[in-house]
mmCIF file of C-alpha atoms in Angstrom:
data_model
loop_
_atom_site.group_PDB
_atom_site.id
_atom_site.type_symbol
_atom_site.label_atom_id
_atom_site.label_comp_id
_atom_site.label_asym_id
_atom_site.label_seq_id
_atom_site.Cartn_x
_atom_site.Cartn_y
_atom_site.Cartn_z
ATOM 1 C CA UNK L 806 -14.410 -11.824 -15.353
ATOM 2 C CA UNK L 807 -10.771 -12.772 -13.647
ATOM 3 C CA UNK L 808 -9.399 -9.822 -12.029
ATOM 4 C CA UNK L 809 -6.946 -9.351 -8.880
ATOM 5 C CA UNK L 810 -7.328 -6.976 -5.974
ATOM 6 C CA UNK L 811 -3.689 -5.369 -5.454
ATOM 7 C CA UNK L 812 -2.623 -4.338 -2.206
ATOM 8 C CA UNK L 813 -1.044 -1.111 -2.551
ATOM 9 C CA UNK L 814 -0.598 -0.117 0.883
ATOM 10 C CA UNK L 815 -1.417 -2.334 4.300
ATOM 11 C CA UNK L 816 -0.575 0.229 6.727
ATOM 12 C CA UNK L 817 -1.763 3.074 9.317
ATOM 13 C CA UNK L 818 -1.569 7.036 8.745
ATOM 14 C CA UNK L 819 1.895 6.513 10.710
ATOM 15 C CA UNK L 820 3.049 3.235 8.702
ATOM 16 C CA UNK L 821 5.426 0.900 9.598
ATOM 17 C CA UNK L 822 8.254 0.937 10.631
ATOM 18 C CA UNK L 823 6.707 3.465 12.681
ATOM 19 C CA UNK L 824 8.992 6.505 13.263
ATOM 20 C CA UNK L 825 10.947 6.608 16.465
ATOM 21 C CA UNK L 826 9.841 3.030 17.191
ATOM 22 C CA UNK L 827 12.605 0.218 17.891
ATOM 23 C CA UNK L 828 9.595 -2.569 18.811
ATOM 24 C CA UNK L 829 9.917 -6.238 17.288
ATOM 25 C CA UNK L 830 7.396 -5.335 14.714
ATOM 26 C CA UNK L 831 9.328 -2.049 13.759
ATOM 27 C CA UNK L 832 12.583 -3.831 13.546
ATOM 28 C CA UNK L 833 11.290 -7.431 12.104
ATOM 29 C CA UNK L 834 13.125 -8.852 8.767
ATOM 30 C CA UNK L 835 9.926 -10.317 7.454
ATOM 31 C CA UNK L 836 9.001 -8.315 4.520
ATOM 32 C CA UNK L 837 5.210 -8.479 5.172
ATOM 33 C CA UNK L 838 5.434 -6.258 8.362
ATOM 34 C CA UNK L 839 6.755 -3.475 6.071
ATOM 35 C CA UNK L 840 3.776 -1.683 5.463
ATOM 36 C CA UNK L 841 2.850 1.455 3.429
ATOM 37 C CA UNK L 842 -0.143 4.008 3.902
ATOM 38 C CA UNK L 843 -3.662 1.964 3.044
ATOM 39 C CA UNK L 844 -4.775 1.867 -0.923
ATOM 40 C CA UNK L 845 -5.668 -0.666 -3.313
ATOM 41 C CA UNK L 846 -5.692 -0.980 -6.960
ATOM 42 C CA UNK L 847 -7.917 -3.267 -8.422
ATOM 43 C CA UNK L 848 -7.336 -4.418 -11.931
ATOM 44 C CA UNK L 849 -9.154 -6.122 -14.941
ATOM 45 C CA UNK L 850 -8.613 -6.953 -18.214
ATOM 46 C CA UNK L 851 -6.191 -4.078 -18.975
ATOM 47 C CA UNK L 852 -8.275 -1.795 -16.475
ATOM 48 C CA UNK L 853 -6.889 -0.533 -13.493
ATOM 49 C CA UNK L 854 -8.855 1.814 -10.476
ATOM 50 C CA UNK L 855 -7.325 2.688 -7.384
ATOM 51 C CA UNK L 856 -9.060 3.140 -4.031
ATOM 52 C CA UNK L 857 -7.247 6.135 -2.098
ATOM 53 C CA UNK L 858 -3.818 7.813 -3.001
ATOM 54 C CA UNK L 859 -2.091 8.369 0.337
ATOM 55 C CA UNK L 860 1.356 9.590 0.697
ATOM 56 C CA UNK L 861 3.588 6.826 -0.430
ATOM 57 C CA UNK L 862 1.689 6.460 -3.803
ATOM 58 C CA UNK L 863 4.401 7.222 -5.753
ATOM 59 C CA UNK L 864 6.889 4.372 -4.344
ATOM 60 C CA UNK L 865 3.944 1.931 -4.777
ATOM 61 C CA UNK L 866 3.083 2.594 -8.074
ATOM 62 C CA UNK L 867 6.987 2.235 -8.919
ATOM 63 C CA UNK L 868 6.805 -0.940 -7.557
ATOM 64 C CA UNK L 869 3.817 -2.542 -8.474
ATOM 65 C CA UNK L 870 5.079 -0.992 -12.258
ATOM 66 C CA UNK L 871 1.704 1.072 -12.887
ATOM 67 C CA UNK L 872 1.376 2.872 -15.888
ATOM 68 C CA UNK L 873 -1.825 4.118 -16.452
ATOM 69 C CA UNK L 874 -4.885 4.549 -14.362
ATOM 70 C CA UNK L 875 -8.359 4.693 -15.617
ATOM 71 C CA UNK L 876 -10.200 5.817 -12.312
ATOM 72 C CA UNK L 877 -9.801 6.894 -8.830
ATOM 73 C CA UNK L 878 -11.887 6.441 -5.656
ATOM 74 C CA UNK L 879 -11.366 7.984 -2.354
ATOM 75 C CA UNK L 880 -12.819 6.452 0.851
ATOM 76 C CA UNK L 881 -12.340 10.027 2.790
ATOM 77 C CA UNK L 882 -10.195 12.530 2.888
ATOM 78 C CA UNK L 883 -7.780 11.975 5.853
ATOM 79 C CA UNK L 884 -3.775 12.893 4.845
ATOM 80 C CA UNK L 885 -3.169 8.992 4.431
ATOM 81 C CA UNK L 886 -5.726 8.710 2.020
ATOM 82 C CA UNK L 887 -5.341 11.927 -0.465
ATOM 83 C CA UNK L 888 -1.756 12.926 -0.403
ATOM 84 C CA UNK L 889 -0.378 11.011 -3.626
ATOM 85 C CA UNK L 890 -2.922 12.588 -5.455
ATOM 86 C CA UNK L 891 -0.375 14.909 -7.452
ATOM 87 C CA UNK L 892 1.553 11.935 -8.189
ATOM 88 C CA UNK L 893 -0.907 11.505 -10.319
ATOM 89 C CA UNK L 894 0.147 13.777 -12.701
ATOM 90 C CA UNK L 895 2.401 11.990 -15.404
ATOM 91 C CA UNK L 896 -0.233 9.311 -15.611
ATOM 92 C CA UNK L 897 -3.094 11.747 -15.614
ATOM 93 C CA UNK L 898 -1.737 13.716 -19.326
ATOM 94 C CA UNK L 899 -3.078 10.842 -21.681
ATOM 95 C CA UNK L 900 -6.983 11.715 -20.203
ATOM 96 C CA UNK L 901 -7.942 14.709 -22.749
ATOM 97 C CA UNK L 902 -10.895 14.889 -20.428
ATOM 98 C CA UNK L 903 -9.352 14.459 -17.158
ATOM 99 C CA UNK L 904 -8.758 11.473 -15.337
ATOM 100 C CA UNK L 905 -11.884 10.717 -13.041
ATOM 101 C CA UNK L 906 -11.596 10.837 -9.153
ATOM 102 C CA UNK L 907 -15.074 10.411 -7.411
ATOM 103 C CA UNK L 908 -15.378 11.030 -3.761
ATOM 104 C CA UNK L 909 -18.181 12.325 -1.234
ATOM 105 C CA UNK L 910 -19.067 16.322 -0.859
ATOM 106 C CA UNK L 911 -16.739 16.486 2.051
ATOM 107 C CA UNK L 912 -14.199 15.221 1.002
ATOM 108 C CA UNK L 913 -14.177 16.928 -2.455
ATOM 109 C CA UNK L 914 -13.981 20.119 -0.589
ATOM 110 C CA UNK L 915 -10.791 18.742 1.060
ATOM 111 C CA UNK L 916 -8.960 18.066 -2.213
ATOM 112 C CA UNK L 917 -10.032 21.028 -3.629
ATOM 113 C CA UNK L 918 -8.431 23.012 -0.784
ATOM 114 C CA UNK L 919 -5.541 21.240 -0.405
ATOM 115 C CA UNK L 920 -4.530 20.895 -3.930
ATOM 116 C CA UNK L 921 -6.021 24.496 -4.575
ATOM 117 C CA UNK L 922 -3.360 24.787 -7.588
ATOM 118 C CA UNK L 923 -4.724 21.841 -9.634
ATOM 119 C CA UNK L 924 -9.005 22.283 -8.758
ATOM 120 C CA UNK L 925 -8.763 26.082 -8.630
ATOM 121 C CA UNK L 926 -10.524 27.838 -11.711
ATOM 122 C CA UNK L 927 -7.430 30.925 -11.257
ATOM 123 C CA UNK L 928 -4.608 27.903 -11.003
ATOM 124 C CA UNK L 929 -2.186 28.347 -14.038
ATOM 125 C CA UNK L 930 0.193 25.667 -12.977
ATOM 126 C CA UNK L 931 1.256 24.231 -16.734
ATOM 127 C CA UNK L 932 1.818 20.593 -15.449
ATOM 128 C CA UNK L 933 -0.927 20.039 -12.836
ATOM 129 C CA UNK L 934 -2.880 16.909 -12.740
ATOM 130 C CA UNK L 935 -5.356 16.465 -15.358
ATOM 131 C CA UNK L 936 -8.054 15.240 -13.088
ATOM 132 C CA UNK L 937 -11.604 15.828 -12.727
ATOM 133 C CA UNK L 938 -13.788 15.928 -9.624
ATOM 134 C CA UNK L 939 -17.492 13.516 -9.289
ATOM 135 C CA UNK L 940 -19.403 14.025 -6.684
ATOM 136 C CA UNK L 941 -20.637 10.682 -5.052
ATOM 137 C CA UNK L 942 -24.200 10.533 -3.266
ATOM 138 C CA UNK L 943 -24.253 8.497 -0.448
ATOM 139 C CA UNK L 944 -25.054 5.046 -2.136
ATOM 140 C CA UNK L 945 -24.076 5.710 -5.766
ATOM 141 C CA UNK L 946 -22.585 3.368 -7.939
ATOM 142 C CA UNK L 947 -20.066 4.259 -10.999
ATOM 143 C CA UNK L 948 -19.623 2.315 -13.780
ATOM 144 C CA UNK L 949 -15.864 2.212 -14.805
ATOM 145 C CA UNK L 950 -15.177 -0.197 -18.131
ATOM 146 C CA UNK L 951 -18.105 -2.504 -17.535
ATOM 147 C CA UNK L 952 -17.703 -3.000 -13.924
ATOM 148 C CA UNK L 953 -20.018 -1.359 -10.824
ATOM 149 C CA UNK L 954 -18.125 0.850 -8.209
ATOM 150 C CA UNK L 955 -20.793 0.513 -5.352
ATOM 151 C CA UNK L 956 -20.239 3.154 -2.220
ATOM 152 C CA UNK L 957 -20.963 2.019 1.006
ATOM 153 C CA UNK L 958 -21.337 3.968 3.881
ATOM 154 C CA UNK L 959 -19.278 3.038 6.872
ATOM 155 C CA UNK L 960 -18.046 4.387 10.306
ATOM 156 C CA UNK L 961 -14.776 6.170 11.340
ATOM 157 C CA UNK L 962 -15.389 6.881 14.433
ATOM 158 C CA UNK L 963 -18.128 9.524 14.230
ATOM 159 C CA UNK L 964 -17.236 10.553 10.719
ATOM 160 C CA UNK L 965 -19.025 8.956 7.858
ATOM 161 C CA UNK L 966 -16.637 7.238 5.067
ATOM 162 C CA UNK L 967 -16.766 5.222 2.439
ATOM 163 C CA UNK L 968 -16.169 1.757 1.562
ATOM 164 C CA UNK L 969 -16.431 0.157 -1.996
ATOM 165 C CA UNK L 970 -17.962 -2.960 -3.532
ATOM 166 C CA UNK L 971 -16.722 -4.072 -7.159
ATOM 167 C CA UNK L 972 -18.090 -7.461 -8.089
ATOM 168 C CA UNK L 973 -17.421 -10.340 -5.275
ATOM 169 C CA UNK L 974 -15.424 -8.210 -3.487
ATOM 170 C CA UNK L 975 -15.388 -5.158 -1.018
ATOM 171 C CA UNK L 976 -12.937 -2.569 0.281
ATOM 172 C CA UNK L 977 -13.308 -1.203 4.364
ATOM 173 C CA UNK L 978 -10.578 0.972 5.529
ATOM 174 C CA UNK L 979 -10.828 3.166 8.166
ATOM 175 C CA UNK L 980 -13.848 1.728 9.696
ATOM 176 C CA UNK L 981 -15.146 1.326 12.869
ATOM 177 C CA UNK L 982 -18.959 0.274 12.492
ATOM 178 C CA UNK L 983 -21.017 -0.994 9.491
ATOM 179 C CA UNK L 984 -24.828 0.721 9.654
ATOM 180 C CA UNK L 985 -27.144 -1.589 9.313
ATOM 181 C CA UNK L 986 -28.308 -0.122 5.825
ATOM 182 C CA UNK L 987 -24.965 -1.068 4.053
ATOM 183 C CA UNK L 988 -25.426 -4.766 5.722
ATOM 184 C CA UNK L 989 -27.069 -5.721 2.669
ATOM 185 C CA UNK L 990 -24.514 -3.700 0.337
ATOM 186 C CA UNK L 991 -22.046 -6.959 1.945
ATOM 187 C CA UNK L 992 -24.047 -9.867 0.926
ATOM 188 C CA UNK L 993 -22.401 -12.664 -0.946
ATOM 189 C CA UNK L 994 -18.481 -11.656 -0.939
ATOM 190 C CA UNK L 995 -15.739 -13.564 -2.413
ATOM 191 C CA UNK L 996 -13.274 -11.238 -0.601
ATOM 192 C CA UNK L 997 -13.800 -8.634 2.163
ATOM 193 C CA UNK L 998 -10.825 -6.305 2.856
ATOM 194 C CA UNK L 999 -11.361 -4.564 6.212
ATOM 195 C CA UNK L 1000 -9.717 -2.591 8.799
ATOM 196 C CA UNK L 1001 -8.035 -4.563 12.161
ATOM 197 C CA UNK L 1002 -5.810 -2.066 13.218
ATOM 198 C CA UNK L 1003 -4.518 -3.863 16.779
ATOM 199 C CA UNK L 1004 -5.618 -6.306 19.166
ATOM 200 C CA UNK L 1005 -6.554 -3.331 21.622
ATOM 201 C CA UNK L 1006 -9.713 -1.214 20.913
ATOM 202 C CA UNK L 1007 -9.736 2.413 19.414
ATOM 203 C CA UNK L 1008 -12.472 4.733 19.132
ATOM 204 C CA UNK L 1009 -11.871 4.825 15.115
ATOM 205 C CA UNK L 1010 -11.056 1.815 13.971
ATOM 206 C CA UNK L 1011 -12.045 -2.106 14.369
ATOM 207 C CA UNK L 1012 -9.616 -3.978 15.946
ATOM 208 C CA UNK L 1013 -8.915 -7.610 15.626
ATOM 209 C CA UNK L 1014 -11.741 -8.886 17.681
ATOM 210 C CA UNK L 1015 -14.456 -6.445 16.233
ATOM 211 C CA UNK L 1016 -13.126 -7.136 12.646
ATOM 212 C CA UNK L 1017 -13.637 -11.260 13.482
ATOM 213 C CA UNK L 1018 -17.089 -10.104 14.398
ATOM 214 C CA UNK L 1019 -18.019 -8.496 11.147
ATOM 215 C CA UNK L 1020 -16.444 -10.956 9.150
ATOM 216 C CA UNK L 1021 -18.720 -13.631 11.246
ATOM 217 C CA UNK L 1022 -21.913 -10.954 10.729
ATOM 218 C CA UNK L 1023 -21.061 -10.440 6.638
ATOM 219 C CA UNK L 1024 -20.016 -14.124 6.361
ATOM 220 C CA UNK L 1025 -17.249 -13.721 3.245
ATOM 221 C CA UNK L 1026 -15.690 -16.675 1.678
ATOM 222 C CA UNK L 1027 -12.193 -14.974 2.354
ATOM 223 C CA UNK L 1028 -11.337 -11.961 4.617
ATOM 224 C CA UNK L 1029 -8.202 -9.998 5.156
ATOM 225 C CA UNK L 1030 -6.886 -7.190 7.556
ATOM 226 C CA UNK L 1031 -5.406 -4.041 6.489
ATOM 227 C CA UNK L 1032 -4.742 -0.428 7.846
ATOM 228 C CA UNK L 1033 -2.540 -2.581 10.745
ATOM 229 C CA UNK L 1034 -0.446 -1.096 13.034
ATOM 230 C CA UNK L 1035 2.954 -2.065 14.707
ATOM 231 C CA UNK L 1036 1.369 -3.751 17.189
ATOM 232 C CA UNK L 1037 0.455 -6.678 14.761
ATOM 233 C CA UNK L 1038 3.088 -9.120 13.652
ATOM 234 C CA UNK L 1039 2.635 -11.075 10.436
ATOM 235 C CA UNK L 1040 3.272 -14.149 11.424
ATOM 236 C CA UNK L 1041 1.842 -14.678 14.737
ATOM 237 C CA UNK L 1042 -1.768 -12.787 13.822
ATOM 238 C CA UNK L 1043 -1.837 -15.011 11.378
ATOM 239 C CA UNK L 1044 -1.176 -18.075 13.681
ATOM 240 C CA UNK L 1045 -3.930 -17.516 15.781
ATOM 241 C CA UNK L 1046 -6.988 -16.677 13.138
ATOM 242 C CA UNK L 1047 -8.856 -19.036 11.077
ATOM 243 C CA UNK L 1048 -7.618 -20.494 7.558
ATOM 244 C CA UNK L 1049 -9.958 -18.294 5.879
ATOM 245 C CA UNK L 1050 -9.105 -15.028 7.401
ATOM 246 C CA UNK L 1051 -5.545 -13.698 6.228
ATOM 247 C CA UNK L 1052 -3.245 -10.022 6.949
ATOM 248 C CA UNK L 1053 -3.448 -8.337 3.795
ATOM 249 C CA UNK L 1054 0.438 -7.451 3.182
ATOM 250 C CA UNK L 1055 2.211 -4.722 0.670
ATOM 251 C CA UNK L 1056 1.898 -6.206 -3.050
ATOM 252 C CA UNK L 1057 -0.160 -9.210 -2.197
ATOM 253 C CA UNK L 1058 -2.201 -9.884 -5.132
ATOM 254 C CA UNK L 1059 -5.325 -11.325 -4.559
ATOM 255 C CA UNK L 1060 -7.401 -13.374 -7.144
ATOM 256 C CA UNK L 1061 -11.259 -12.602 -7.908
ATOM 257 C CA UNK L 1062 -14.171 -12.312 -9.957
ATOM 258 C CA UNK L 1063 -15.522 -9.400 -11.211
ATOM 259 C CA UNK L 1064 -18.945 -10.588 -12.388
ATOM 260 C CA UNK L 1065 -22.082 -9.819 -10.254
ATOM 261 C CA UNK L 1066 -22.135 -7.632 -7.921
ATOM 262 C CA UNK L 1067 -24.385 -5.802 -5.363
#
């Protein structure tokens, strides 16, 4: 099944241009060091499911001309990964039952506390999102349209998150360490997306030497960074990693397969 992985957002909770910074990065005229908050969409045969809805959301659906969405999945519930979620709304009125947004116990109880006047059962707002709330267990799997959603537990620095597997393919943001349980979750990949925030480590997130060392662990046919900082350039990263291993960049659309899966 021929599907493409679209990347939303490349980007750190602080994007980039980072505010306040004038660094080469910050200031470059090469469109790929733009980057937006982290979020995919991933889309099939008229189907489209996004991973995360972080605050520029609304500005990336605008420009990657989205429409309609037929699922959402949220990796945790940091502000860079929920706060588009009532941008949902205009795309949300066609589901009569709600569109779907599945997420982990914690951070359902975010959402519902932060966007108190669309979960509430008191809220009376006329126009809210028409959304609805599943829980996810810690290695559940949704089926949306034919095609397997897997969770897989990952790292943020002490704070368990999610990552997703759809076919071939698998989405790591925010990630720090892989437990050796969701190792096999990894097997076989066409495409791993994961987090390489900087050259220099940080106690939540892999940087570019501890992502190269998962990708060498999980062994994908293709890899690419997100969630990177200012601190990466485009062009020179790129320079000194292997063919195989790319920066994921704001509206790249990458190529896959959908059948299989973990």
């Amino acid at each position: 099944m021929s599907s493409e992985i679209v990347i939303l957002g490349s980007g750190t909770s602080m994007g980039v241009p980072t505010l306040g910074c004038n660094c080469a990065v910050c200031t470059s005229t090469d469109s790929r060091n733009t980057r937006t908050r982290p979020s995919i969409a991933i889309e099939w045969e008229g189907n489209r499911v996004l991973i995360d809805t972080g605050p520029d959301f609304r500005q990336q659906a605008i420009r990657e001309r989205i429409q309609h969405i037929d699922a959402v999945f949220y990796t945790h519930s940091h502000a860079d990964h929920i706060l588009g979620l009532d941008d949902l709304r205009p795309l949300s009125f066609r589901h009569a039952a709600g569109m779907p947004l599945y997420a982990d116990d914690r951070s359902i109880k975010i959402l519902e506390t932060v966007f108190a006047y669309t979960f509430s059962p008191e809220a009376k707002y006329p126009t809210r999102a028409r959304v609805k709330l599943h829980r996810l267990n810690e290695h559940e799997s949704v089926d949306v349209a034919g095609v397997t959603f897997q969770r897989v537990p990952i790292l943020h620095g002490e704070m368990p998150v999610a990552g997703y597997r759809f076919g071939n393919a698998a989405y790591l943001t925010d990630m720090s360490r892989i437990p050796e349980t969701s190792l096999p979750l990894l097997e076989d990949l066409d495409v791993l997306i994961l987090d390489a925030l900087r050259k220099e480590p940080h106690p939540s997130h892999a940087n570019v030497e501890q992502a190269l060392a998962w990708i060498d662990r999980v062994q994908p046919r293709r890899a690419f960074f997100t969630h990177m900082s200012h601190e990466l350039d485009q062009a020179q990263t790129e320079s000194e990693l292997p063919s195989h291993i790319r920066l994921a960049y704001d509206g790249l659309r990458i190529p896959f397969k959908l059948a299989g899966g973990a």
